[in-house]
PDB file of C-alpha atoms and ligand atoms in Angstrom:
ATOM      1  CA  MET M   1       9.765  23.938   9.850  1.00 94.00           C
ATOM      2  CA  LEU M   2      11.098  23.442   6.365  1.00 96.00           C
ATOM      3  CA  ASN M   3       8.333  23.996   3.836  1.00 98.00           C
ATOM      4  CA  LEU M   4       9.148  23.437   0.189  1.00 98.00           C
ATOM      5  CA  VAL M   5       7.243  23.707  -3.045  1.00 98.00           C
ATOM      6  CA  LEU M   6       8.289  21.366  -5.813  1.00 97.00           C
ATOM      7  CA  PHE M   7       7.294  23.068  -9.012  1.00 97.00           C
ATOM      8  CA  GLY M   8       7.210  21.842 -12.582  1.00 96.00           C
ATOM      9  CA  PRO M   9       4.997  20.737 -15.471  1.00 94.00           C
ATOM     10  CA  PRO M  10       3.172  17.390 -15.533  1.00 92.00           C
ATOM     11  CA  GLY M  11       5.749  14.646 -15.860  1.00 90.00           C
ATOM     12  CA  ALA M  12       8.615  16.787 -14.538  1.00 94.00           C
ATOM     13  CA  GLY M  13       9.493  14.161 -11.928  1.00 94.00           C
ATOM     14  CA  LYS M  14       7.963  15.877  -8.894  1.00 95.00           C
ATOM     15  CA  GLY M  15       6.622  12.616  -7.488  1.00 93.00           C
ATOM     16  CA  THR M  16       9.925  10.781  -7.984  1.00 94.00           C
ATOM     17  CA  GLN M  17      11.998  13.518  -6.359  1.00 97.00           C
ATOM     18  CA  SER M  18       9.457  13.996  -3.525  1.00 96.00           C
ATOM     19  CA  ALA M  19       9.727  10.340  -2.537  1.00 95.00           C
ATOM     20  CA  LYS M  20      13.500  10.701  -2.199  1.00 97.00           C
ATOM     21  CA  LEU M  21      13.297  14.050  -0.407  1.00 96.00           C
ATOM     22  CA  ILE M  22      10.890  12.943   2.328  1.00 95.00           C
ATOM     23  CA  GLU M  23      13.265  10.112   3.103  1.00 96.00           C
ATOM     24  CA  LYS M  24      16.280  12.363   3.390  1.00 96.00           C
ATOM     25  CA  TYR M  25      14.749  15.391   5.132  1.00 96.00           C
ATOM     26  CA  LYS M  26      11.978  13.564   7.058  1.00 97.00           C
ATOM     27  CA  LEU M  27       9.325  15.884   5.706  1.00 97.00           C
ATOM     28  CA  SER M  28       5.667  15.159   5.071  1.00 97.00           C
ATOM     29  CA  HIS M  29       4.705  14.876   1.412  1.00 97.00           C
ATOM     30  CA  ILE M  30       1.472  16.422   0.219  1.00 97.00           C
ATOM     31  CA  SER M  31       0.583  15.669  -3.394  1.00 97.00           C
ATOM     32  CA  THR M  32      -2.806  17.113  -4.268  1.00 98.00           C
ATOM     33  CA  GLY M  33      -2.927  14.887  -7.380  1.00 96.00           C
ATOM     34  CA  ASP M  34      -2.406  11.763  -5.239  1.00 96.00           C
ATOM     35  CA  MET M  35      -5.029  12.990  -2.766  1.00 98.00           C
ATOM     36  CA  PHE M  36      -7.596  13.514  -5.507  1.00 98.00           C
ATOM     37  CA  ARG M  37      -6.857  10.075  -6.965  1.00 96.00           C
ATOM     38  CA  MET M  38      -7.269   8.531  -3.509  1.00 97.00           C
ATOM     39  CA  HIS M  39     -10.662  10.207  -3.099  1.00 98.00           C
ATOM     40  CA  ILE M  40     -11.699   8.967  -6.536  1.00 97.00           C
ATOM     41  CA  SER M  41     -10.654   5.385  -5.883  1.00 97.00           C
ATOM     42  CA  ASN M  42     -12.435   5.434  -2.493  1.00 98.00           C
ATOM     43  CA  ASP M  43     -15.500   6.972  -4.183  1.00 98.00           C
ATOM     44  CA  THR M  44     -15.836   9.693  -1.529  1.00 98.00           C
ATOM     45  CA  GLU M  45     -18.098  12.746  -1.978  1.00 98.00           C
ATOM     46  CA  LEU M  46     -15.051  14.794  -2.971  1.00 98.00           C
ATOM     47  CA  GLY M  47     -13.949  12.012  -5.314  1.00 98.00           C
ATOM     48  CA  LYS M  48     -17.315  12.088  -7.082  1.00 98.00           C
ATOM     49  CA  ARG M  49     -17.067  15.851  -7.524  1.00 98.00           C
ATOM     50  CA  VAL M  50     -13.603  15.866  -9.064  1.00 98.00           C
ATOM     51  CA  LYS M  51     -13.526  12.618 -11.036  1.00 97.00           C
ATOM     52  CA  GLN M  52     -14.544  14.079 -14.388  1.00 96.00           C
ATOM     53  CA  ILE M  53     -12.351  17.150 -13.923  1.00 97.00           C
ATOM     54  CA  LEU M  54      -9.250  14.985 -13.462  1.00 96.00           C
ATOM     55  CA  ALA M  55     -10.232  12.696 -16.322  1.00 94.00           C
ATOM     56  CA  ASP M  56     -10.453  15.773 -18.566  1.00 93.00           C
ATOM     57  CA  GLY M  57      -7.026  17.063 -17.524  1.00 94.00           C
ATOM     58  CA  MET M  58      -8.519  20.281 -16.111  1.00 96.00           C
ATOM     59  CA  LEU M  59      -7.631  21.955 -12.820  1.00 97.00           C
ATOM     60  CA  VAL M  60      -9.937  21.343  -9.868  1.00 98.00           C
ATOM     61  CA  PRO M  61     -11.480  24.656  -8.641  1.00 98.00           C
ATOM     62  CA  ASP M  62      -9.260  26.539  -6.176  1.00 98.00           C
ATOM     63  CA  SER M  63     -11.780  26.522  -3.318  1.00 98.00           C
ATOM     64  CA  ILE M  64     -12.008  22.713  -3.269  1.00 98.00           C
ATOM     65  CA  THR M  65      -8.255  22.236  -3.633  1.00 98.00           C
ATOM     66  CA  ILE M  66      -7.273  24.789  -0.988  1.00 98.00           C
ATOM     67  CA  GLU M  67      -9.719  23.382   1.562  1.00 98.00           C
ATOM     68  CA  MET M  68      -8.453  19.835   1.011  1.00 98.00           C
ATOM     69  CA  LEU M  69      -4.825  20.921   1.319  1.00 98.00           C
ATOM     70  CA  GLU M  70      -5.339  22.959   4.484  1.00 98.00           C
ATOM     71  CA  GLU M  71      -7.130  20.044   6.139  1.00 97.00           C
ATOM     72  CA  GLU M  72      -4.231  17.767   5.277  1.00 98.00           C
ATOM     73  CA  VAL M  73      -1.695  20.174   6.810  1.00 98.00           C
ATOM     74  CA  GLN M  74      -3.848  20.444   9.959  1.00 97.00           C
ATOM     75  CA  ARG M  75      -3.964  16.665  10.202  1.00 97.00           C
ATOM     76  CA  ASN M  76      -0.154  16.588  10.535  1.00 96.00           C
ATOM     77  CA  PRO M  77       0.656  18.831  13.514  1.00 94.00           C
ATOM     78  CA  GLU M  78       3.838  16.885  14.252  1.00 94.00           C
ATOM     79  CA  ALA M  79       5.353  17.393  10.791  1.00 96.00           C
ATOM     80  CA  LYS M  80       8.879  18.818  10.602  1.00 96.00           C
ATOM     81  CA  GLY M  81       7.845  20.456   7.378  1.00 97.00           C
ATOM     82  CA  PHE M  82       6.052  19.763   4.128  1.00 98.00           C
ATOM     83  CA  ILE M  83       6.852  19.134   0.521  1.00 98.00           C
ATOM     84  CA  PHE M  84       4.035  20.538  -1.543  1.00 98.00           C
ATOM     85  CA  ASP M  85       3.888  18.608  -4.812  1.00 97.00           C
ATOM     86  CA  GLY M  86       1.400  19.776  -7.432  1.00 97.00           C
ATOM     87  CA  PHE M  87       0.285  22.647  -5.218  1.00 98.00           C
ATOM     88  CA  PRO M  88       0.023  25.615  -5.638  1.00 98.00           C
ATOM     89  CA  ARG M  89      -1.048  25.403  -9.271  1.00 98.00           C
ATOM     90  CA  THR M  90      -2.615  28.858  -9.496  1.00 98.00           C
ATOM     91  CA  VAL M  91      -1.635  32.244  -8.078  1.00 98.00           C
ATOM     92  CA  ALA M  92      -4.803  32.183  -5.939  1.00 98.00           C
ATOM     93  CA  GLN M  93      -3.630  28.896  -4.409  1.00 98.00           C
ATOM     94  CA  ALA M  94      -0.153  30.359  -3.758  1.00 98.00           C
ATOM     95  CA  GLU M  95      -1.674  33.383  -2.037  1.00 98.00           C
ATOM     96  CA  ALA M  96      -3.997  31.215   0.047  1.00 98.00           C
ATOM     97  CA  LEU M  97      -1.072  29.018   1.080  1.00 98.00           C
ATOM     98  CA  ASP M  98       0.950  32.034   2.225  1.00 98.00           C
ATOM     99  CA  VAL M  99      -1.961  33.379   4.280  1.00 98.00           C
ATOM    100  CA  PHE M 100      -2.623  29.953   5.768  1.00 98.00           C
ATOM    101  CA  LEU M 101       1.025  29.335   6.723  1.00 98.00           C
ATOM    102  CA  GLU M 102       1.451  32.877   8.070  1.00 98.00           C
ATOM    103  CA  GLY M 103      -1.482  32.172  10.368  1.00 97.00           C
ATOM    104  CA  LYS M 104       0.582  29.361  11.833  1.00 96.00           C
ATOM    105  CA  GLY M 105       3.724  31.493  12.111  1.00 96.00           C
ATOM    106  CA  GLU M 106       5.232  29.585   9.173  1.00 97.00           C
ATOM    107  CA  GLY M 107       5.970  30.189   5.506  1.00 97.00           C
ATOM    108  CA  ILE M 108       7.403  28.699   2.347  1.00 98.00           C
ATOM    109  CA  ASN M 109      11.181  28.470   2.669  1.00 97.00           C
ATOM    110  CA  GLY M 110      11.876  27.759  -0.968  1.00 97.00           C
ATOM    111  CA  VAL M 111      10.576  26.653  -4.338  1.00 98.00           C
ATOM    112  CA  VAL M 112      12.490  24.156  -6.435  1.00 98.00           C
ATOM    113  CA  GLN M 113      11.587  24.414 -10.096  1.00 97.00           C
ATOM    114  CA  LEU M 114      12.224  21.231 -12.065  1.00 97.00           C
ATOM    115  CA  ASP M 115      13.023  22.455 -15.527  1.00 96.00           C
ATOM    116  CA  VAL M 116      11.908  20.075 -18.304  1.00 95.00           C
ATOM    117  CA  ASN M 117      10.995  20.969 -21.883  1.00 93.00           C
ATOM    118  CA  GLN M 118       7.693  20.068 -23.545  1.00 90.00           C
ATOM    119  CA  GLU M 119       9.150  17.449 -25.876  1.00 92.00           C
ATOM    120  CA  GLU M 120      10.587  15.510 -22.930  1.00 93.00           C
ATOM    121  CA  ILE M 121       7.303  15.770 -20.968  1.00 91.00           C
ATOM    122  CA  LYS M 122       5.286  14.303 -23.825  1.00 89.00           C
ATOM    123  CA  HIS M 123       7.765  11.482 -24.230  1.00 90.00           C
ATOM    124  CA  ARG M 124       7.829  10.668 -20.492  1.00 91.00           C
ATOM    125  CA  ILE M 125       4.077  10.683 -20.066  1.00 88.00           C
ATOM    126  CA  ALA M 126       3.566   8.481 -23.123  1.00 87.00           C
ATOM    127  CA  GLU M 127       5.954   5.998 -21.456  1.00 89.00           C
ATOM    128  CA  ARG M 128       4.247   6.377 -18.066  1.00 86.00           C
ATOM    129  CA  GLN M 129       0.819   5.696 -19.494  1.00 85.00           C
ATOM    130  CA  LYS M 130       1.891   2.230 -20.585  1.00 86.00           C
ATOM    131  CA  VAL M 131       2.221   1.312 -16.897  1.00 86.00           C
ATOM    132  CA  SER M 132       0.078   3.848 -14.990  1.00 81.00           C
ATOM    133  CA  GLY M 133      -3.101   3.379 -16.998  1.00 80.00           C
ATOM    134  CA  ARG M 134      -4.005   6.926 -15.853  1.00 81.00           C
ATOM    135  CA  ALA M 135      -6.858   8.153 -18.022  1.00 81.00           C
ATOM    136  CA  ASP M 136      -5.433  11.674 -17.939  1.00 85.00           C
ATOM    137  CA  ASP M 137      -2.153  10.422 -19.416  1.00 83.00           C
ATOM    138  CA  ASP M 138      -3.999   9.953 -22.741  1.00 84.00           C
ATOM    139  CA  ALA M 139      -2.474  12.096 -25.501  1.00 83.00           C
ATOM    140  CA  ASP M 140      -5.404  14.529 -25.790  1.00 87.00           C
ATOM    141  CA  LYS M 141      -5.837  14.856 -22.011  1.00 89.00           C
ATOM    142  CA  LEU M 142      -2.145  15.425 -21.662  1.00 88.00           C
ATOM    143  CA  LEU M 143      -2.363  18.319 -24.106  1.00 89.00           C
ATOM    144  CA  LYS M 144      -5.114  19.787 -21.916  1.00 93.00           C
ATOM    145  CA  ARG M 145      -2.933  19.429 -18.810  1.00 93.00           C
ATOM    146  CA  ILE M 146       0.014  21.080 -20.548  1.00 92.00           C
ATOM    147  CA  ASP M 147      -2.332  23.821 -21.644  1.00 92.00           C
ATOM    148  CA  GLU M 148      -3.552  24.326 -18.036  1.00 95.00           C
ATOM    149  CA  TYR M 149       0.061  24.436 -16.938  1.00 95.00           C
ATOM    150  CA  PHE M 150       1.067  27.146 -19.423  1.00 92.00           C
ATOM    151  CA  SER M 151      -2.103  29.202 -19.009  1.00 95.00           C
ATOM    152  CA  LYS M 152      -2.474  29.091 -15.203  1.00 96.00           C
ATOM    153  CA  THR M 153       0.278  27.328 -13.285  1.00 97.00           C
ATOM    154  CA  ILE M 154       3.260  29.038 -14.902  1.00 96.00           C
ATOM    155  CA  HIS M 155       2.182  32.339 -13.267  1.00 97.00           C
ATOM    156  CA  VAL M 156       2.964  30.868  -9.859  1.00 98.00           C
ATOM    157  CA  LEU M 157       6.686  31.213 -10.684  1.00 98.00           C
ATOM    158  CA  PRO M 158       6.845  35.024 -10.883  1.00 98.00           C
ATOM    159  CA  TYR M 159       4.776  35.101  -7.682  1.00 98.00           C
ATOM    160  CA  TYR M 160       7.554  33.267  -5.830  1.00 98.00           C
ATOM    161  CA  GLU M 161      10.354  34.919  -7.831  1.00 98.00           C
ATOM    162  CA  ALA M 162       9.144  38.240  -6.452  1.00 98.00           C
ATOM    163  CA  GLN M 163       9.804  36.759  -3.013  1.00 97.00           C
ATOM    164  CA  ASN M 164      13.251  35.536  -4.148  1.00 97.00           C
ATOM    165  CA  LYS M 165      12.386  31.943  -3.373  1.00 97.00           C
ATOM    166  CA  VAL M 166      12.889  30.073  -6.634  1.00 98.00           C
ATOM    167  CA  THR M 167      15.821  27.817  -7.503  1.00 98.00           C
ATOM    168  CA  LYS M 168      15.791  26.256 -10.954  1.00 97.00           C
ATOM    169  CA  VAL M 169      17.163  22.742 -11.300  1.00 97.00           C
ATOM    170  CA  ASN M 170      17.652  20.908 -14.590  1.00 96.00           C
ATOM    171  CA  GLY M 171      15.037  18.130 -14.545  1.00 96.00           C
ATOM    172  CA  ILE M 172      16.540  16.154 -17.406  1.00 96.00           C
ATOM    173  CA  GLY M 173      19.140  13.486 -16.812  1.00 94.00           C
ATOM    174  CA  ASP M 174      19.959  10.888 -14.219  1.00 96.00           C
ATOM    175  CA  ILE M 175      17.468  10.727 -11.289  1.00 97.00           C
ATOM    176  CA  GLU M 176      20.286  10.651  -8.706  1.00 97.00           C
ATOM    177  CA  GLU M 177      22.055  13.581 -10.284  1.00 98.00           C
ATOM    178  CA  ILE M 178      18.840  15.624 -10.332  1.00 98.00           C
ATOM    179  CA  PHE M 179      18.252  14.627  -6.709  1.00 98.00           C
ATOM    180  CA  ASN M 180      21.739  15.868  -5.741  1.00 98.00           C
ATOM    181  CA  ASN M 181      21.082  19.191  -7.410  1.00 97.00           C
ATOM    182  CA  VAL M 182      17.707  19.495  -5.670  1.00 98.00           C
ATOM    183  CA  CYS M 183      19.342  18.711  -2.311  1.00 97.00           C
ATOM    184  CA  ASN M 184      22.040  21.320  -2.917  1.00 97.00           C
ATOM    185  CA  ALA M 185      19.339  23.887  -3.560  1.00 96.00           C
ATOM    186  CA  ILE M 186      17.511  22.897  -0.359  1.00 97.00           C
ATOM    187  CA  ASP M 187      20.652  22.857   1.782  1.00 96.00           C
ATOM    188  CA  LEU M 188      21.267  26.486   0.867  1.00 94.00           C
ATOM    189  CA  LEU M 189      17.904  27.354   2.431  1.00 90.00           C
ATOM    190  CA  LYS M 190      18.606  25.754   5.771  1.00 77.00           C
TER     191      LYS M 190
HETATM  192  P1  ADP Q 201       0.758  15.703 -12.971  1.00 58.76           P
HETATM  193  O1  ADP Q 201       1.746  16.512 -12.196  1.00 58.76           O
HETATM  194  O2  ADP Q 201       1.346  14.452 -13.509  1.00 58.76           O
HETATM  195  O3  ADP Q 201      -0.005  16.503 -13.967  1.00 58.76           O
HETATM  196  P2  ADP Q 201      -0.880  15.389 -10.596  1.00 58.76           P
HETATM  197  O4  ADP Q 201      -0.943  14.034 -10.034  1.00 58.76           O
HETATM  198  O5  ADP Q 201      -0.096  16.421  -9.849  1.00 58.76           O
HETATM  199  O6  ADP Q 201      -0.389  15.205 -12.067  1.00 58.76           O
HETATM  200  O7  ADP Q 201      -2.366  15.983 -10.788  1.00 58.76           O
HETATM  201  C1  ADP Q 201      -3.347  15.272 -11.492  1.00 58.76           C
HETATM  202  C2  ADP Q 201      -4.605  16.119 -11.641  1.00 58.76           C
HETATM  203  O8  ADP Q 201      -5.141  16.445 -10.335  1.00 58.76           O
HETATM  204  C3  ADP Q 201      -4.442  17.466 -12.332  1.00 58.76           C
HETATM  205  O9  ADP Q 201      -4.462  17.342 -13.728  1.00 58.76           O
HETATM  206  C4  ADP Q 201      -5.676  18.214 -11.780  1.00 58.76           C
HETATM  207  O10 ADP Q 201      -6.866  17.773 -12.400  1.00 58.76           O
HETATM  208  C5  ADP Q 201      -5.740  17.741 -10.340  1.00 58.76           C
HETATM  209  N1  ADP Q 201      -4.951  18.615  -9.433  1.00 58.76           N
HETATM  210  C6  ADP Q 201      -3.840  18.241  -8.725  1.00 58.76           C
HETATM  211  N2  ADP Q 201      -3.377  19.266  -7.988  1.00 58.76           N
HETATM  212  C7  ADP Q 201      -4.186  20.327  -8.248  1.00 58.76           C
HETATM  213  C8  ADP Q 201      -4.198  21.690  -7.818  1.00 58.76           C
HETATM  214  N3  ADP Q 201      -3.281  22.166  -6.965  1.00 58.76           N
HETATM  215  N4  ADP Q 201      -5.191  22.493  -8.287  1.00 58.76           N
HETATM  216  C9  ADP Q 201      -6.115  22.023  -9.127  1.00 58.76           C
HETATM  217  N5  ADP Q 201      -6.147  20.770  -9.597  1.00 58.76           N
HETATM  218  C10 ADP Q 201      -5.202  19.914  -9.168  1.00 58.76           C
END
């Protein structure tokens, strides 16, 4: 299996690059943000529980997120590997993912960090909101999400750096060029 974590702040381009990567490497894409939004639009029990949390730009509690992610992995026994997009977002999630994958005789092969500065993120999300209509793309909610990123999610990096798994890729520039650099990083892992 080839299991990758795509890491970066909100608006880093994780979704865009994931879509291209699953095509090329035939991996299964798991975006916890997309999954939560799907639950909310289908008005499931889980959707009802997390709706306000997402709207506020806060992180969903680890226990809920980890359970949802593990179920999704279990639902895809035929997968050649996974791209984890938007997960793990806390060190507890990263630890849980390692334990879970180890239990299956698997692990994370590598982490690609999309490097984008705060100014660019704010600009991109302001543009995205014009078309996405995502409530959490609102300026004040975005600040909350950036805050969650720098207070909690950023600590996931040293966790994986200690395992020598992180490759940093410049996330600013042409989408194809970024994609090439991401692919080069992945090809070194294979
Ligand atoms: P973005 O990367 O643009 O911030 P996502 O679509 O990845 O957005 O996530 C949207 C929201 O879903 C987050 O702000 C958070 O509320 C929730 N969420 C997604 N993934 C996680 C996670 N791994 N842990 C906790 N909350 C999450």
